[in-house]
Amino acid sequence: MSMVEEAQVLPVKSEVSKRQARPSSRARIIFSKLAHTPRFWVGAVTLAVIVLWSLFGLAGYTYNAVGLDVMAMNTAPTAAHWFGTDQIGADLYAQTIVGLRKSLIIGFVVGPVSALLAGFIGALAGYLGGVWDRIIVWFIDLLLVLPALYILIMLYPLIKGGSWVIVMVYLAVFSWMILARVIRAQTSSLRDRDFVKAARFMGVKTSTIIRRHIIPNVSSLLIIDATLGVGAAILTETTLSYFGFGVQPPDVSLGTLLSSGTGAATTRPWLFVFPAAILVITVLATSLAGDALRDAVDPTSGANRD
Amino acid sequence: MIGFIIKRFINYFVLTAIATLLAYVLASSALNPAARYLGRNPQPAPEVINSILDGLGVNPHVPVLERLWTWLSNLVMHGSLGMTVDNQQVTAVIAARAGVSLRLLIIGSIIGALLGVAFGVWGAVKQYRLSDQLVSYASFTVGATPTFVIGVILMILATGLNGITGHQLINFSGEYTAGLQGSFLVMFGDRLNHLILPTITLSLTAAAGYSRYQRSAMLDVLSADYIRTARSKGMSRNRALVKHGVRIALIPMSTYFAYSFALLLTGATVVELVFSWHGMGEYLVSSVQQNDINGVAGSVLFASILVLIAGTLSEVVYAALDPRVRV
Amino acid sequence: MTETMIVPGTHPQGVTPVLEVENLSVTFPQSGADVRAVRGISYHVNPGEFLGIVGESGSGKSVSSMAVMGLLPSSAKITGSIRFQGQSLLERSDGELSRIRGKGLSMIFQDPLSALTPVYTVGHQIAEGLLLHDKKLSTRAAALRAVELLKIVGIPSPERRAEAFPHEFSGGMRQRAMIAIAIANDPKLIIADEPTTALDVTIQAQILEVMQQAKEMTGAAVVLITHDLGVVAGNADRIAVMYAGKLVETGGVDQVFHEPAMPYTIGLLRSMPSMASTEARLVPLEGRPPSLAALPPGCPFAPRCPIAIDDCRKAEPALVAQPGDPFHSAACIRSAEISDGTLERADVFPRPQPVAAGIPVENAGAEVLSVNELVRHFPLMKGSVFKRQIGVVRAVDGVSFDLGAGQTLGLVGESGCGKSTTIMEVLELTKPQHGGIRVNGIDVAQLSKRDRLKMRKDIQVVFQDPMASIDPRLPIHDVIAEPLTVHGVSRKEQQRKVSQMMELVGLDPEMASRYPHEFSGGQRQRIGIARALVTAPKILVLDEPVSALDVSIQAGVINLLADLQQQLGLSYLFVAHDLAVVHHIADHVAVMYLGRIVELGASDDVFNRPRHPYTQALISAVPIPDPTLERSRRRVLLEGDLPSPTDEIPGCNFRSRCPLYTLLPENLQQRCKDEDPSLRALEGISVACHHAEHDVLISTGTEGQCR
């Protein structure tokens, strides 16, 4: 019944081409751009080293995070105690690794989870538009009035005595808002793009449009911000824990370590400097990698215009 | 233009008001004001505790909305924010502490913004050159360092400096040297001296964020057609970049300022804690620790008013910079 | 480039050219291979001369003039020499160049939207240019002079307008302000880079007029860079054609247009749809320009050239003077054969034969789409604290037309006339605000959800911008198959249809797994057409389908559309602002102005004898790529800009710009003021003008129609 078929304008010469399985070429462009960005390599390699180190750094090491070496209290770094010990003889190297593990887990959970939350809420607001959009945006703005740190501090009585997992949950709940606004803006501009209009005029369902056209086109943003969110979550967690509002003893995180090391920062600097340096390097690595990703995804960056 | 600002102000006002009320509810449900008395020896009778809590208006047996209403009507009718657990007017505490926080916030944000804008513009103009790379890596490093770590490192450095010179060159504990007597000039100098490290700490964190944002705003402007037009008129590149470029790149910064103000408040709170300043941020923290609901509510209200002012200010700056919004 | 270049053109004795460019090359270093955007070009401009530089996007025409201005990014490597009034420019510092820029040498840019700084008043930006070069001038004097300049370029109430910001100006007014900036210091040379490309055709005519005036007033030489041969035909003294970073033909405007000697120029001229001719098929210029990062040896045009011989692929030909005419040069080894007539120009690019009709259209001409009194108003809100409605935007204000089976209806008008809103309303297939839409006789307001989905099979759309209308993340198989997914077509069937469609539109089905960015603009538009055709629709809505494409690519796509209509019996609703394209493809044409149709009729009738003064002005504003015709005809210029669609204009809404209205006696004018004209039949067409019978515009000779 199709006119096209009846017409048989041109004989179909070739067989239906076999669709080769090849990676999305856009992804390939991004990868090749990334490969030429030193910042990405610095960040990614450093991060990988830190993760591996936190996993295997204690293998073969004599001391652990809880045992005390009463023979060596307040020692500066030695061959036995790589990062030294504190006033009761706890090994700082072991404690740092245990703290780092906790901070990394919190970062790697909170970053992606809050990015997902942001993606879901932002895309919803952006695609629905109209009243729903305004309600969601207003709600986001409301959450942005007070610093997240203030809210988290006020929630402290609920954390006290609880597990560090609660800290993680609260962090995720209060760190998606700004990204959600970005995703929303991106989505509503996509909604007006011709290819989305075209799909609508073909009769494609809204849910299919979101799945096929909207999500893949904002996914790069989500990946970037999940990466940057890792570092941001670690920073918030350490700040909270530093002042006693986050991870509670006997759990150890980089924040609690720094907190107990501060008092001796001038007299026994190793207690402060080692955890601080590892914290900064970890967060720096995630932000370098995330920033390089952002540059690679942004089609206008580095373009030489006519 | 006035209409635009009024509209934005009303919007901010409603947002901050609701946020404050929600924070009151949150604090009332999370904190346990009775805990403070239960641990005492001898333990006061439950009736005594009850009456103390009633007097403060924080008794958990009263429904939270009723307590909120009392708090709100006291604020509106009497300008009172209730009493602290130490039987002081919260308003009096705020009056004593507000100046401390404002001094830090105002000086810190001005220096931070100036540094951030300057470094951001510099980085964009010298994109991918060595100086841009240096500025970029420096701002990334500062951004990756928690504010308290910066503060502690600065303290370590200052101690070292004091030790080398043999003088108390830089003071960093508290807002002023306790018990110091002298002329106004001496007292003023002492306060300035105590300001140095906290201000550097706050400005550095703020500048790191601003410079990244300013850099990308400036990069957008660099390739703009109107820069080319200005140069085609006979303007040198640098002059065109300053007169036509920076002016435009500042427009998105005014919006970013409103968004980043919460970060600035966080930073100021951390600085107050690290340098033992008795400001409003420190007050919030100690109120939480003491289960002092009225204190928490008061400090949240203070923060909300600052957010409201900062938000409105950024809209005023936005409207002043961009004629397109002046309807 | 080591070859010696001959500087072609007229060199009157004792006159130093204002601008001499010799062996200029511009290279942009890239990570892969360097992009050689300009490859050794030489030309000169004499005082007071008007040189037109013509080329398609990526030909290096803009880069070369930015090099002259010294405004290229510092990463660009520039070699050769550029002399302005005898002094070399290339080695100068930015500071030294700044003293020349804006004073002796000034520039007008393409996009008036972004070329003015949004935060300074227009008057300030003009005065700035004056103050930069005259330190003694007071700010007040500069401001007064700025107002004067605004008056010169034809901006009404210039005192008030000088205080306005760029966003308060329309596109045409901004371009006038740009011209005011450019002529502020009486320059010796004005470079205009596509100054009218972003503007509507009636505004383009105004701007070209202002530029001619500016040139006469200042005595400056003008270099006009454009892709539109029509724009230079009537204005330029000499033409230089660029291709792949090289000059391939230079000469006097008549020589280049009437006796082109380079196949590229011939192809370009023949591929353009012209208002002056309505040949059945256009001459396509197949292929695309080579990548400037990896140029093969030989003539860069050889892969697209129908008369290329083996020698063409060996070495790149130099630009050499034509025998018998030292001022006409071409870079082609066969140009002598073309000049002496051994090779007929018409045979170089032969006109393709029309394809045979596929199937006879059943009940040809029967109505397939009918739009009746369609209305689309948008409320206009204002107020900062409390929003209130202060007016309506009458985007579409009572539009009626019919589209017959197998026919093409062209919907033309300038931007803001409501043509796009009209088709978007049609495509929604829902009940409009007012009026009715019937597809195949069925009122769309009555459709159930399921029936509407079924109807979407019959009516499909092709968008303007092939970059924006295709999801960059899907392989083109999925792009083309997307409409089928809605109708539950099996995967296998989808593949079969996709490859069939790709064949149909002239794409290799082997490429189905590739991604959109691997295709050129023209190919992407073919993908868009394939996607629209895959459900075997009866109606195709074409929203400016060729306006984003280069001239040489346009012809191929237009021919394809014409062929498909022949073969498949499609009906087209063709929206465009390019009248030449519409004239070429449409059977019927509807001219829209401010949300209304002002003239409707058979294409030939409307274009050959337009009745509405707006249609007359619109048609006469279209430049014709023929210098002789351009010079002989005179234009009906429209005053001012399109009024805001929110304005309540009593009576005829074209009155404020109508050239006929001003010529009418007062008693006849009164009717235009009082009575809103509706469409009425007049000698076979419909026209919405009370005085369409008055042929004053034509009879008084203020206008010469194009044929």
XYZ file of N, CA and C in Angstrom, chain A residues 45-204:
480
model
N 45.077 9.103 36.880
C 46.112 8.193 37.373
C 46.283 8.343 38.878
N 46.318 9.595 39.342
C 46.449 9.819 40.781
C 45.301 9.154 41.541
N 44.105 9.347 41.028
C 42.942 8.794 41.706
C 43.037 7.262 41.752
N 43.437 6.678 40.623
C 43.560 5.220 40.577
C 44.591 4.741 41.590
N 45.722 5.440 41.653
C 46.775 5.056 42.597
C 46.249 5.133 44.030
N 45.525 6.207 44.317
C 45.016 6.379 45.686
C 44.029 5.266 46.049
N 43.143 4.937 45.098
C 42.165 3.878 45.376
C 42.894 2.557 45.630
N 43.847 2.236 44.742
C 44.601 0.985 44.912
C 45.352 0.981 46.245
N 45.930 2.121 46.562
C 46.702 2.220 47.782
C 45.799 2.006 49.004
N 44.593 2.598 48.959
C 43.703 2.442 50.110
C 43.266 0.986 50.240
N 43.228 0.272 49.109
C 42.815 -1.130 49.166
C 43.937 -2.031 49.674
N 45.151 -1.788 49.139
C 46.235 -2.741 49.421
C 47.351 -2.154 50.271
N 47.180 -0.921 50.713
C 48.262 -0.246 51.443
C 48.604 -0.888 52.778
N 47.644 -1.626 53.321
C 47.913 -2.234 54.639
C 48.475 -3.645 54.532
N 48.474 -4.182 53.305
C 48.977 -5.547 53.134
C 50.465 -5.586 53.482
N 50.805 -6.464 54.388
C 52.202 -6.601 54.746
C 52.691 -5.560 55.739
N 51.815 -4.645 56.140
C 52.227 -3.641 57.116
C 52.016 -4.203 58.527
N 52.968 -3.941 59.403
C 52.955 -4.570 60.722
C 51.778 -4.147 61.593
N 51.472 -2.866 61.537
C 50.508 -2.353 62.502
C 49.137 -2.197 61.868
N 48.112 -2.156 62.725
C 46.781 -1.881 62.201
C 46.223 -0.625 62.856
N 44.996 -0.285 62.476
C 44.464 1.015 62.865
C 44.059 1.081 64.328
N 43.785 -0.086 64.946
C 43.278 -0.032 66.317
C 44.330 -0.357 67.362
N 45.312 -1.162 66.975
C 46.318 -1.556 67.949
C 47.194 -0.359 68.347
N 47.731 -0.413 69.584
C 48.597 0.664 70.044
C 50.006 0.120 70.244
N 50.986 0.900 69.827
C 52.371 0.528 70.061
C 52.869 1.376 71.235
N 52.696 0.826 72.444
C 53.015 1.630 73.633
C 54.513 1.898 73.752
N 55.307 1.131 73.006
C 56.743 1.349 73.038
C 57.123 2.595 72.219
N 56.243 2.967 71.327
C 56.583 4.099 70.448
C 55.433 5.097 70.427
N 55.389 5.949 71.454
C 54.384 6.992 71.449
C 55.019 8.265 70.930
N 54.216 9.046 70.228
C 54.686 10.340 69.738
C 55.971 10.251 68.921
N 56.088 9.207 68.126
C 57.291 9.159 67.300
C 57.031 9.785 65.944
N 58.046 10.464 65.451
C 58.002 10.986 64.086
C 58.069 9.790 63.134
N 57.778 9.994 61.861
C 57.807 8.871 60.917
C 59.117 8.090 61.002
N 58.997 6.765 61.078
C 60.180 5.895 61.112
C 59.949 4.765 60.132
N 60.932 3.864 60.050
C 60.784 2.723 59.154
C 59.653 1.819 59.623
N 59.394 1.779 60.921
C 58.326 0.937 61.443
C 56.973 1.621 61.331
N 56.960 2.873 61.777
C 55.716 3.655 61.698
C 55.892 4.715 60.632
N 55.386 4.405 59.426
C 55.711 5.243 58.262
C 55.265 6.685 58.441
N 54.076 6.865 59.044
C 53.586 8.235 59.237
C 53.717 8.658 60.710
N 54.458 7.884 61.519
C 54.592 8.227 62.916
C 53.431 7.725 63.758
N 53.464 8.068 65.048
C 52.382 7.654 65.952
C 51.918 8.852 66.767
N 50.746 8.690 67.409
C 50.259 9.784 68.258
C 50.607 9.543 69.715
N 50.003 10.350 70.614
C 50.441 10.305 72.013
C 50.108 9.001 72.710
N 49.173 8.198 72.165
C 48.909 6.916 72.815
C 49.489 5.755 72.019
N 50.266 6.070 70.975
C 50.967 5.017 70.253
C 50.181 4.399 69.121
N 49.070 5.043 68.680
C 48.339 4.526 67.534
C 49.115 4.833 66.254
N 49.124 3.898 65.313
C 49.902 4.064 64.085
C 49.123 4.928 63.093
N 49.725 6.044 62.698
C 49.010 6.989 61.868
C 48.834 6.501 60.427
N 49.828 5.736 59.937
C 49.733 5.227 58.570
C 48.508 4.338 58.435
N 48.362 3.416 59.384
C 47.223 2.508 59.339
C 45.914 3.275 59.478
N 45.907 4.249 60.392
C 44.692 5.017 60.604
C 44.334 5.833 59.367
N 45.374 6.410 58.725
C 45.130 7.208 57.535
C 44.476 6.361 56.449
N 44.988 5.144 56.274
C 44.423 4.296 55.226
C 42.986 3.933 55.540
N 42.706 3.628 56.798
C 41.334 3.288 57.165
C 40.422 4.502 56.974
N 40.939 5.680 57.396
C 40.153 6.900 57.213
C 39.927 7.205 55.744
N 40.979 7.018 54.960
C 40.878 7.279 53.525
C 39.818 6.393 52.892
N 39.803 5.107 53.305
C 38.798 4.182 52.765
C 37.402 4.737 52.993
N 37.175 5.186 54.248
C 35.836 5.677 54.584
C 35.501 6.910 53.744
N 36.479 7.828 53.681
C 36.221 9.039 52.913
C 35.961 8.710 51.437
N 36.727 7.764 50.900
C 36.545 7.400 49.494
C 35.169 6.781 49.272
N 34.761 5.882 50.187
C 33.442 5.257 50.028
C 32.363 6.327 50.032
N 32.482 7.235 51.013
C 31.479 8.304 51.095
C 31.477 9.111 49.793
N 32.659 9.483 49.313
C 32.741 10.271 48.084
C 32.165 9.543 46.900
N 32.566 8.272 46.729
C 32.137 7.539 45.533
C 30.672 7.140 45.586
N 30.073 7.146 46.768
C 28.633 6.897 46.828
C 27.859 8.203 46.663
N 28.272 9.218 47.440
C 27.502 10.464 47.454
C 27.566 11.177 46.098
N 28.736 11.233 45.476
C 28.861 11.937 44.200
C 27.872 11.418 43.162
N 27.969 10.129 42.797
C 27.037 9.600 41.795
C 25.574 9.637 42.239
N 25.312 9.345 43.516
C 23.913 9.326 43.941
C 23.297 10.719 43.818
N 24.041 11.734 44.247
C 23.455 13.070 44.161
C 23.344 13.500 42.699
N 24.267 13.045 41.843
C 24.149 13.362 40.412
C 22.893 12.716 39.833
N 22.603 11.481 40.257
C 21.406 10.803 39.770
C 20.140 11.536 40.213
N 20.140 11.896 41.510
C 19.004 12.659 42.031
C 18.812 13.930 41.209
N 19.921 14.622 40.998
C 19.866 15.880 40.254
C 19.363 15.640 38.839
N 19.862 14.573 38.213
C 19.453 14.273 36.848
C 17.975 13.990 36.772
N 17.485 13.212 37.694
C 16.074 12.853 37.674
C 15.192 14.084 37.893
N 15.484 14.818 38.956
C 14.631 15.966 39.286
C 14.772 17.071 38.238
N 16.013 17.314 37.825
C 16.240 18.366 36.832
C 15.577 18.059 35.501
N 15.733 16.827 35.016
C 15.156 16.467 33.726
C 13.630 16.517 33.797
N 13.099 16.102 34.923
C 11.647 16.140 35.091
C 11.147 17.579 34.974
N 11.769 18.470 35.754
C 11.337 19.871 35.729
C 11.492 20.452 34.331
N 12.635 20.185 33.716
C 12.908 20.762 32.405
C 11.977 20.257 31.341
N 11.671 18.964 31.366
C 10.825 18.448 30.289
C 9.360 18.758 30.518
N 8.918 18.705 31.781
C 7.509 18.991 32.028
C 7.184 20.455 31.759
N 8.093 21.337 32.203
C 7.870 22.757 31.984
C 6.650 23.254 32.742
N 6.270 24.488 32.460
C 5.048 25.050 33.019
C 5.037 25.096 34.534
N 3.874 24.763 35.108
C 3.689 24.896 36.555
C 4.622 23.969 37.320
N 4.731 22.727 36.840
C 5.585 21.762 37.537
C 7.014 22.246 37.621
N 7.471 22.783 36.515
C 8.821 23.316 36.463
C 8.999 24.389 37.531
N 8.016 25.295 37.613
C 8.159 26.399 38.560
C 8.128 25.894 39.998
N 7.278 24.921 40.268
C 7.218 24.378 41.629
C 8.542 23.730 42.012
N 9.070 22.896 41.104
C 10.313 22.186 41.423
C 11.461 23.177 41.612
N 11.544 24.157 40.719
C 12.631 25.126 40.821
C 12.520 25.925 42.120
N 11.293 26.267 42.485
C 11.105 27.012 43.724
C 11.572 26.179 44.915
N 11.248 24.913 44.892
C 11.651 24.011 45.957
C 13.184 23.906 46.030
N 13.808 23.810 44.859
C 15.276 23.747 44.824
C 15.858 25.024 45.420
N 15.301 26.173 44.999
C 15.801 27.445 45.517
C 15.642 27.522 47.032
N 14.540 26.971 47.526
C 14.312 26.975 48.969
C 15.429 26.208 49.682
N 15.787 25.060 49.107
C 16.842 24.253 49.728
C 18.197 24.933 49.634
N 18.308 25.860 48.685
C 19.603 26.512 48.497
C 19.774 27.745 49.372
N 18.709 28.166 50.074
C 18.825 29.400 50.860
C 19.888 29.241 51.940
N 19.757 28.209 52.748
C 20.709 28.023 53.844
C 21.842 27.117 53.392
N 23.055 27.392 53.862
C 24.166 26.517 53.511
C 23.866 25.078 53.966
N 24.214 24.117 53.102
C 23.962 22.712 53.443
C 24.649 22.353 54.753
N 25.826 22.973 54.990
C 26.562 22.663 56.203
C 25.754 23.011 57.455
N 25.025 24.149 57.385
C 24.193 24.541 58.532
C 23.145 23.469 58.817
N 22.481 23.034 57.766
C 21.427 22.037 57.949
C 22.017 20.749 58.512
N 23.166 20.363 57.963
C 23.791 19.125 58.439
C 24.202 19.244 59.900
N 24.678 20.442 60.274
C 25.052 20.627 61.684
C 23.813 20.531 62.574
N 22.689 21.111 62.088
C 21.466 21.041 62.896
C 20.952 19.615 63.024
N 21.297 18.796 62.041
C 20.849 17.405 62.091
C 21.742 16.555 63.000
N 22.784 17.179 63.540
C 23.795 16.439 64.304
C 23.200 15.527 65.376
N 22.195 16.019 66.151
C 21.656 15.130 67.202
C 21.139 13.805 66.640
N 20.717 13.815 65.368
C 20.232 12.567 64.776
C 21.375 11.663 64.337
N 22.560 12.283 64.149
C 23.719 11.489 63.710
C 24.433 10.897 64.907
N 24.428 11.701 65.979
C 25.176 11.327 67.174
C 24.836 9.902 67.607
N 25.840 9.096 67.791
C 25.623 7.726 68.227
C 25.225 6.799 67.103
N 25.010 7.368 65.908
C 24.607 6.522 64.795
C 25.801 6.119 63.961
N 25.537 5.406 62.888
C 26.608 4.933 62.022
C 26.994 6.025 61.023
N 28.204 5.878 60.463
C 28.655 6.858 59.475
C 27.825 6.789 58.202
N 27.059 5.682 58.047
C 26.222 5.553 56.844
C 25.178 6.662 56.804
N 24.687 7.045 58.017
C 23.689 8.123 58.063
C 24.280 9.414 57.508
N 25.541 9.669 57.872
C 26.219 10.863 57.358
C 26.185 10.860 55.834
N 26.462 9.675 55.287
C 26.502 9.534 53.831
C 25.138 9.863 53.231
N 24.087 9.329 53.860
C 22.747 9.574 53.339
C 22.426 11.065 53.367
N 22.696 11.701 54.524
C 22.401 13.132 54.629
C 23.182 13.930 53.590
N 24.452 13.569 53.394
C 25.266 14.290 52.413
C 24.625 14.205 51.036
N 24.178 13.000 50.674
C 23.585 12.833 49.342
C 22.303 13.645 49.212
N 21.529 13.678 50.295
C 20.239 14.370 50.231
C 20.411 15.880 50.068
N 21.528 16.425 50.582
C 21.669 17.874 50.537
C 22.722 18.369 49.551
N 23.063 17.587 48.524
C 24.083 18.121 47.615
C 23.730 17.985 46.138
N 22.446 17.903 45.815
C 22.111 17.724 44.400
C 21.544 18.981 43.758
N 21.283 20.027 44.557
C 20.409 21.103 44.087
C 20.969 21.920 42.927
N 22.222 22.345 43.057
C 22.749 23.221 42.001
C 22.819 22.471 40.679
N 23.292 21.221 40.737
C 23.366 20.428 39.511
C 21.974 20.225 38.913
N 20.976 20.044 39.769
C 19.619 19.861 39.250
C 19.183 21.074 38.446
N 19.563 22.255 38.896
C 19.207 23.453 38.130
C 19.891 23.450 36.774
N 21.143 23.020 36.744
C 21.871 22.975 35.477
C 21.197 21.996 34.511
N 20.880 20.811 35.018
C 20.252 19.794 34.176
C 18.905 20.295 33.668
N 18.185 20.980 34.549
C 16.880 21.498 34.152
C 17.028 22.465 32.963
N 17.999 23.382 33.075
C 18.198 24.351 32.001
C 18.552 23.638 30.703
N 19.434 22.641 30.818
C 19.860 21.888 29.646
C 18.672 21.166 28.999
N 17.863 20.541 29.851
C 16.723 19.795 29.341
C 15.726 20.706 28.641
N 15.450 21.874 29.257
C 14.425 22.681 28.612
C 14.943 23.273 27.314
N 16.267 23.425 27.165
C 16.736 23.884 25.859
C 16.701 22.748 24.844
N 16.932 21.515 25.320
C 16.817 20.361 24.416
C 15.389 20.207 23.912
N 14.444 20.521 24.795
C 13.045 20.330 24.455
C 12.658 21.155 23.221
N 13.335 22.283 23.038
C 13.012 23.128 21.898
C 13.844 22.804 20.674
N 14.755 21.829 20.806
C 15.582 21.504 19.645
C 14.737 20.798 18.590
N 15.139 20.975 17.332
C 14.341 20.437 16.232
C 14.202 18.927 16.275
N 15.256 18.226 16.741
C 15.127 16.767 16.675
C 14.130 16.232 17.695
N 13.957 16.985 18.792
C 12.931 16.584 19.756
C 11.538 16.930 19.199
N 11.451 18.119 18.585
C 10.201 18.501 17.928
C 9.840 17.470 16.864
N 10.843 17.102 16.070
C 10.598 16.146 14.988
C 10.021 14.860 15.562
N 10.631 14.375 16.663
C 10.148 13.139 17.274
C 8.710 13.313 17.745
N 8.418 14.490 18.269
C 7.063 14.733 18.748
C 6.074 14.695 17.577
N 6.467 15.312 16.464
C 5.578 15.332 15.303
C 5.438 13.957 14.666
N 6.390 13.053 14.951
C 6.249 11.686 14.456
C 5.280 10.913 15.322
N 4.968 11.445 16.492
C 4.081 10.749 17.412
C 4.817 9.905 18.425
N 6.119 10.143 18.601
C 6.875 9.375 19.592
C 6.410 9.769 21.002
